Structure formats: structure tokens, C-alpha cells
Amino acid sequence: MKQPNFPSIARQNGVSLIEALVAVLVTALGILGILGMQMRTMNNTQAAVRQAQAIRLVENLSERLRMNPNSFSSGTASKYLVGWGDNGTQVNCTNGCDSATLAQWDIEQWKKNVREILPLADANVFFVNDESGTSAGNNRQLGVMISWRENESAGVSEETNFNKYFRLSSRNASGAVVACPAGRTCYLQFIQLAARCTANSNSGVARPYCADGSVKQINNS
């Protein structure tokens, strides 16, 4: 007796197998897409956290300036200046120190905090170019640029595309460019030097009148 042939059933089984494979492939691609989005979100969150950390570091330096009684004086303000790769001068203020030495201690401790908080971080503190004609002792503003390395898992081209929005630059008092190092993300902010005396004018001479009753003359800018 001749056995019946069922070609339609075989074709249906083959189509069902292909449909199942396509469904598995689409599901796998969807999962990979979701994972990619989550990874990118984590990277963006990490970048935002580091920006916030850089802001807090600048605020910390600003507070150190306010705590130094004479940070605006020529012998003290210049001690806060520090370039890329310069970790400052190690001094000991355990038993107290004058304003200039306190400034050295502040900047050395501050740069240590920068290196510890941000990955492969560095900082540059400089007098701003707007005060290029200001005489010594009359500088009132500092530029602070902090750089760090983003641990991006993407390729160089994507990393460069990300960092280009943070390619900050400025100029110091001598006119030299202070630029964000290559391959780094940077944050730039300007802060005021502290002066505990209220500025006033007497016979055309700028004088700060201090709370303790003393009068200290500073040069006209």
C-alpha cells in the first residue's frame, strides 16, 4: 500500500523554525540595544558627577582664599599660582604660619585633593588676562582650570567628539594661553581673591579700612 505524502506539513515546520530563529535574533538585538543605552546613561551620569566634583573643588579653593586674611597681597596671591604638573611646595603649618606660607600650604593640599578625587586629574591656577596691566598686589581674580581623564570605553573618535564640548581655554596675566590638555575633560571657573578690609578712597588713594581699626594702603591699579 502506498504511503501518503505530506509536503505541506514539512514546509510548515521549516517556516516555523525560521520564524523562531528570527524572533530570537530580534530579541537579542533588542537586549543589546537596551544594554548599550544603559551603558551610555551610566557614562553620562559619571561625567555629570565629575563635573559636580570639579565645581566643589573650586569652591573649596575659594573658601581657602577667604580664610586667608591677606590673600590679595602681592606676596600671598602669587603663592596660589600653580601650573599643570606642579604639585605645589610642601610646607608645615601645624603650629601656624603667615599668609604667604598658608597660601603655599593651601595650594599644595588642594592639588592633592584634586588628584585624589578625580581620575588622572591636574589643575592650573592663574591670574586672569583682564588684569594684565594691574600692578603687583592689586590682582583680584584667579582663573582655575581642572582637567581629568574620562574613562570612556568607546573609541578615540567618539571620546574626542565627547570631550570637544569641554575644550576650554583662557589666557593668564602674561597673555599665554591656558588650554585644556589633549584627551582631557576640563572645568574652568573664575574666583575672587579675598579681602577682609572694605575698600575706600581718601584723597585719591585707595585704602582698605579694616575691622580692627588699622589702615593699610595699597597701590593704585
CSV table of C-alpha atoms in Angstrom, one decimal:
chain,number,residue,atom,x,y,z
A,1,MET,CA,0.0,0.0,0.0
A,2,LYS,CA,1.3,3.4,-1.0
A,3,GLN,CA,2.3,5.7,2.0
A,4,PRO,CA,0.7,9.1,1.9
A,5,ASN,CA,3.0,12.1,1.3
A,6,PHE,CA,2.6,15.3,3.5
A,7,PRO,CA,4.8,18.0,1.8
A,8,SER,CA,2.7,20.9,3.3
A,9,ILE,CA,3.4,19.8,6.9
A,10,ALA,CA,7.2,19.7,6.2
A,11,ARG,CA,7.1,23.2,4.7
A,12,GLN,CA,5.2,24.5,7.7
A,13,ASN,CA,7.7,23.1,10.1
A,14,GLY,CA,10.6,24.8,8.2
A,15,VAL,CA,8.8,28.1,8.2
A,16,SER,CA,8.1,27.8,11.9
A,17,LEU,CA,11.8,27.1,12.6
A,18,ILE,CA,12.9,30.2,10.6
A,19,GLU,CA,10.3,32.4,12.4
A,20,ALA,CA,11.6,31.2,15.7
A,21,LEU,CA,15.2,32.0,14.7
A,22,VAL,CA,14.2,35.5,13.5
A,23,ALA,CA,12.3,36.1,16.8
A,24,VAL,CA,15.4,35.0,18.8
A,25,LEU,CA,17.6,37.3,16.7
A,26,VAL,CA,15.3,40.3,17.1
A,27,THR,CA,15.1,39.7,20.9
A,28,ALA,CA,18.9,39.5,21.2
A,29,LEU,CA,19.3,42.8,19.2
A,30,GLY,CA,16.7,44.5,21.4
A,31,ILE,CA,18.5,43.3,24.6
A,32,LEU,CA,21.9,44.6,23.2
A,33,GLY,CA,20.3,47.9,22.4
A,34,ILE,CA,18.9,48.3,25.9
A,35,LEU,CA,22.3,47.4,27.4
A,36,GLY,CA,24.0,49.9,25.1
A,37,MET,CA,21.6,52.7,26.2
A,38,GLN,CA,22.1,51.8,29.9
A,39,MET,CA,25.9,51.9,29.5
A,40,ARG,CA,25.7,55.3,27.8
A,41,THR,CA,23.4,56.6,30.5
A,42,MET,CA,25.9,55.4,33.1
A,43,ASN,CA,28.8,57.2,31.3
A,44,ASN,CA,26.8,60.4,31.1
A,45,THR,CA,25.9,60.2,34.8
A,46,GLN,CA,29.6,59.6,35.6
A,47,ALA,CA,30.6,62.7,33.6
A,48,ALA,CA,28.0,64.8,35.4
A,49,VAL,CA,29.2,63.6,38.8
A,50,ARG,CA,32.8,64.5,37.9
A,51,GLN,CA,31.7,68.0,36.8
A,52,ALA,CA,30.0,68.4,40.2
A,53,GLN,CA,33.2,67.2,41.9
A,54,ALA,CA,35.2,69.8,40.0
A,55,ILE,CA,32.8,72.5,41.0
A,56,ARG,CA,33.1,71.5,44.6
A,57,LEU,CA,36.9,71.5,44.4
A,58,VAL,CA,36.9,75.1,43.0
A,59,GLU,CA,34.5,76.1,45.8
A,60,ASN,CA,37.0,74.5,48.3
A,61,LEU,CA,39.8,76.6,46.9
A,62,SER,CA,37.6,79.7,47.1
A,63,GLU,CA,36.9,79.0,50.8
A,64,ARG,CA,40.6,78.6,51.5
A,65,LEU,CA,41.2,82.1,49.9
A,66,ARG,CA,38.5,83.6,52.2
A,67,MET,CA,40.1,82.0,55.2
A,68,ASN,CA,43.5,83.6,54.4
A,69,PRO,CA,43.4,87.1,55.9
A,70,ASN,CA,45.6,88.8,53.2
A,71,SER,CA,45.2,86.6,50.2
A,72,PHE,CA,45.0,89.7,48.0
A,73,SER,CA,48.5,91.0,48.9
A,74,SER,CA,51.3,90.6,46.3
A,75,GLY,CA,53.4,88.3,48.4
A,76,THR,CA,50.5,86.0,49.1
A,77,ALA,CA,48.3,85.9,46.0
A,78,SER,CA,51.2,84.8,43.8
A,79,LYS,CA,51.7,81.7,46.1
A,80,TYR,CA,48.3,80.4,44.8
A,81,LEU,CA,49.5,80.3,41.2
A,82,VAL,CA,50.3,76.8,40.1
A,83,GLY,CA,50.6,75.2,36.6
A,84,TRP,CA,50.0,71.8,35.1
A,85,GLY,CA,52.1,69.1,36.7
A,86,ASP,CA,53.1,71.4,39.6
A,87,ASN,CA,52.0,69.9,42.9
A,88,GLY,CA,53.0,73.0,44.9
A,89,THR,CA,55.5,73.5,47.7
A,90,GLN,CA,55.3,71.3,50.8
A,91,VAL,CA,55.2,73.5,54.0
A,92,ASN,CA,54.3,72.9,57.6
A,93,CYS,CA,51.5,75.0,59.1
A,94,THR,CA,50.8,72.7,62.1
A,95,ASN,CA,51.9,75.4,64.5
A,96,GLY,CA,50.6,78.3,62.5
A,97,CYS,CA,52.2,80.3,59.7
A,98,ASP,CA,52.0,83.7,57.9
A,99,SER,CA,49.6,84.4,55.0
A,100,ALA,CA,52.2,83.6,52.3
A,101,THR,CA,53.1,80.3,53.8
A,102,LEU,CA,49.4,79.5,54.4
A,103,ALA,CA,48.8,80.1,50.7
A,104,GLN,CA,51.5,77.6,49.8
A,105,TRP,CA,50.1,75.0,52.2
A,106,ASP,CA,46.6,75.6,50.9
A,107,ILE,CA,47.5,75.1,47.2
A,108,GLU,CA,49.6,72.0,48.0
A,109,GLN,CA,46.8,70.4,50.0
A,110,TRP,CA,44.2,71.5,47.4
A,111,LYS,CA,46.1,69.9,44.4
A,112,LYS,CA,46.4,66.7,46.5
A,113,ASN,CA,42.6,66.7,46.8
A,114,VAL,CA,42.3,67.3,43.1
A,115,ARG,CA,44.4,64.2,42.3
A,116,GLU,CA,42.6,62.0,44.8
A,117,ILE,CA,39.1,62.9,43.8
A,118,LEU,CA,39.2,63.0,40.0
A,119,PRO,CA,40.9,60.3,37.8
A,120,LEU,CA,44.3,61.4,36.5
A,121,ALA,CA,43.4,64.9,37.4
A,122,ASP,CA,45.5,68.1,37.3
A,123,ALA,CA,44.8,71.8,37.8
A,124,ASN,CA,46.1,75.2,36.7
A,125,VAL,CA,45.6,78.4,38.8
A,126,PHE,CA,46.5,81.7,37.2
A,127,PHE,CA,45.9,85.4,37.2
A,128,VAL,CA,43.3,86.3,34.6
A,129,ASN,CA,44.3,88.2,31.4
A,130,ASP,CA,41.9,91.1,32.2
A,131,GLU,CA,44.3,92.1,34.9
A,132,SER,CA,47.4,92.0,32.7
A,133,GLY,CA,48.1,95.7,33.4
A,134,THR,CA,47.5,95.5,37.1
A,135,SER,CA,50.4,96.2,39.3
A,136,ALA,CA,51.7,93.6,41.8
A,137,GLY,CA,49.5,93.5,44.9
A,138,ASN,CA,46.3,94.6,43.1
A,139,ASN,CA,45.3,91.4,41.4
A,140,ARG,CA,41.7,90.5,42.4
A,141,GLN,CA,40.7,87.5,40.3
A,142,LEU,CA,42.1,84.0,39.7
A,143,GLY,CA,41.3,81.5,36.9
A,144,VAL,CA,41.0,77.9,38.0
A,145,MET,CA,41.0,75.1,35.4
A,146,ILE,CA,40.7,71.5,36.4
A,147,SER,CA,41.3,68.6,34.0
A,148,TRP,CA,40.7,64.9,34.3
A,149,ARG,CA,40.6,61.8,32.2
A,150,GLU,CA,37.2,60.3,31.3
A,151,ASN,CA,37.3,56.5,31.4
A,152,GLU,CA,35.3,56.1,28.3
A,153,SER,CA,35.1,52.6,26.8
A,154,ALA,CA,34.4,54.0,23.4
A,155,GLY,CA,37.0,54.5,20.7
A,156,VAL,CA,39.2,57.6,20.3
A,157,SER,CA,36.9,59.3,17.8
A,158,GLU,CA,33.9,59.1,20.0
A,159,GLU,CA,35.9,60.2,23.0
A,160,THR,CA,37.2,63.2,21.1
A,161,ASN,CA,33.7,64.0,20.0
A,162,PHE,CA,32.6,63.9,23.6
A,163,ASN,CA,35.4,66.0,25.0
A,164,LYS,CA,35.3,68.7,22.4
A,165,TYR,CA,32.5,70.4,24.2
A,166,PHE,CA,34.8,70.8,27.2
A,167,ARG,CA,37.8,72.1,25.3
A,168,LEU,CA,38.1,75.2,27.4
A,169,SER,CA,40.8,77.8,27.2
A,170,SER,CA,41.7,81.1,28.7
A,171,ARG,CA,44.7,83.5,29.0
A,172,ASN,CA,46.8,84.3,32.0
A,173,ALA,CA,48.0,87.8,33.0
A,174,SER,CA,51.1,87.5,30.7
A,175,GLY,CA,48.8,86.6,27.7
A,176,ALA,CA,49.8,83.0,27.5
A,177,VAL,CA,47.0,80.5,26.6
A,178,VAL,CA,45.8,78.2,29.3
A,179,ALA,CA,44.2,75.4,27.5
A,180,CYS,CA,42.6,72.1,28.4
A,181,PRO,CA,45.2,69.3,27.8
A,182,ALA,CA,44.5,66.9,24.9
A,183,GLY,CA,42.3,64.0,25.6
A,184,ARG,CA,41.0,65.5,28.9
A,185,THR,CA,37.8,67.0,30.1
A,186,CYS,CA,38.1,70.4,31.8
A,187,TYR,CA,36.2,72.7,34.0
A,188,LEU,CA,37.0,76.4,34.2
A,189,GLN,CA,35.9,78.9,36.8
A,190,PHE,CA,37.0,82.4,38.0
A,191,ILE,CA,37.1,83.2,41.7
A,192,GLN,CA,37.8,86.4,43.6
A,193,LEU,CA,40.8,86.9,45.9
A,194,ALA,CA,39.6,87.6,49.4
A,195,ALA,CA,40.0,91.0,51.1
A,196,ARG,CA,38.8,91.3,54.7
A,197,CYS,CA,39.0,95.1,54.6
A,198,THR,CA,36.5,97.4,52.9
A,199,ALA,CA,37.9,99.4,50.1
A,200,ASN,CA,37.6,103.2,50.4
A,201,SER,CA,39.1,106.3,48.9
A,202,ASN,CA,40.9,109.0,50.7
A,203,SER,CA,42.4,111.9,48.8
A,204,GLY,CA,42.6,109.8,45.6
A,205,VAL,CA,44.5,107.0,47.3
A,206,ALA,CA,42.8,103.6,47.5
A,207,ARG,CA,42.8,102.3,51.1
A,208,PRO,CA,41.2,99.3,52.7
A,209,TYR,CA,39.7,100.1,56.2
A,210,CYS,CA,40.0,97.1,58.4
A,211,ALA,CA,37.7,95.9,61.1
A,212,ASP,CA,40.5,96.1,63.7
A,213,GLY,CA,40.8,99.9,63.1
A,214,SER,CA,44.1,99.6,61.2
A,215,VAL,CA,44.6,101.2,57.8
A,216,LYS,CA,46.7,99.5,55.1
A,217,GLN,CA,47.5,101.4,51.9
A,218,ILE,CA,47.6,99.5,48.6
A,219,ASN,CA,48.9,100.8,45.3
A,220,ASN,CA,46.5,102.2,42.7
A,221,SER,CA,46.0,99.9,39.7
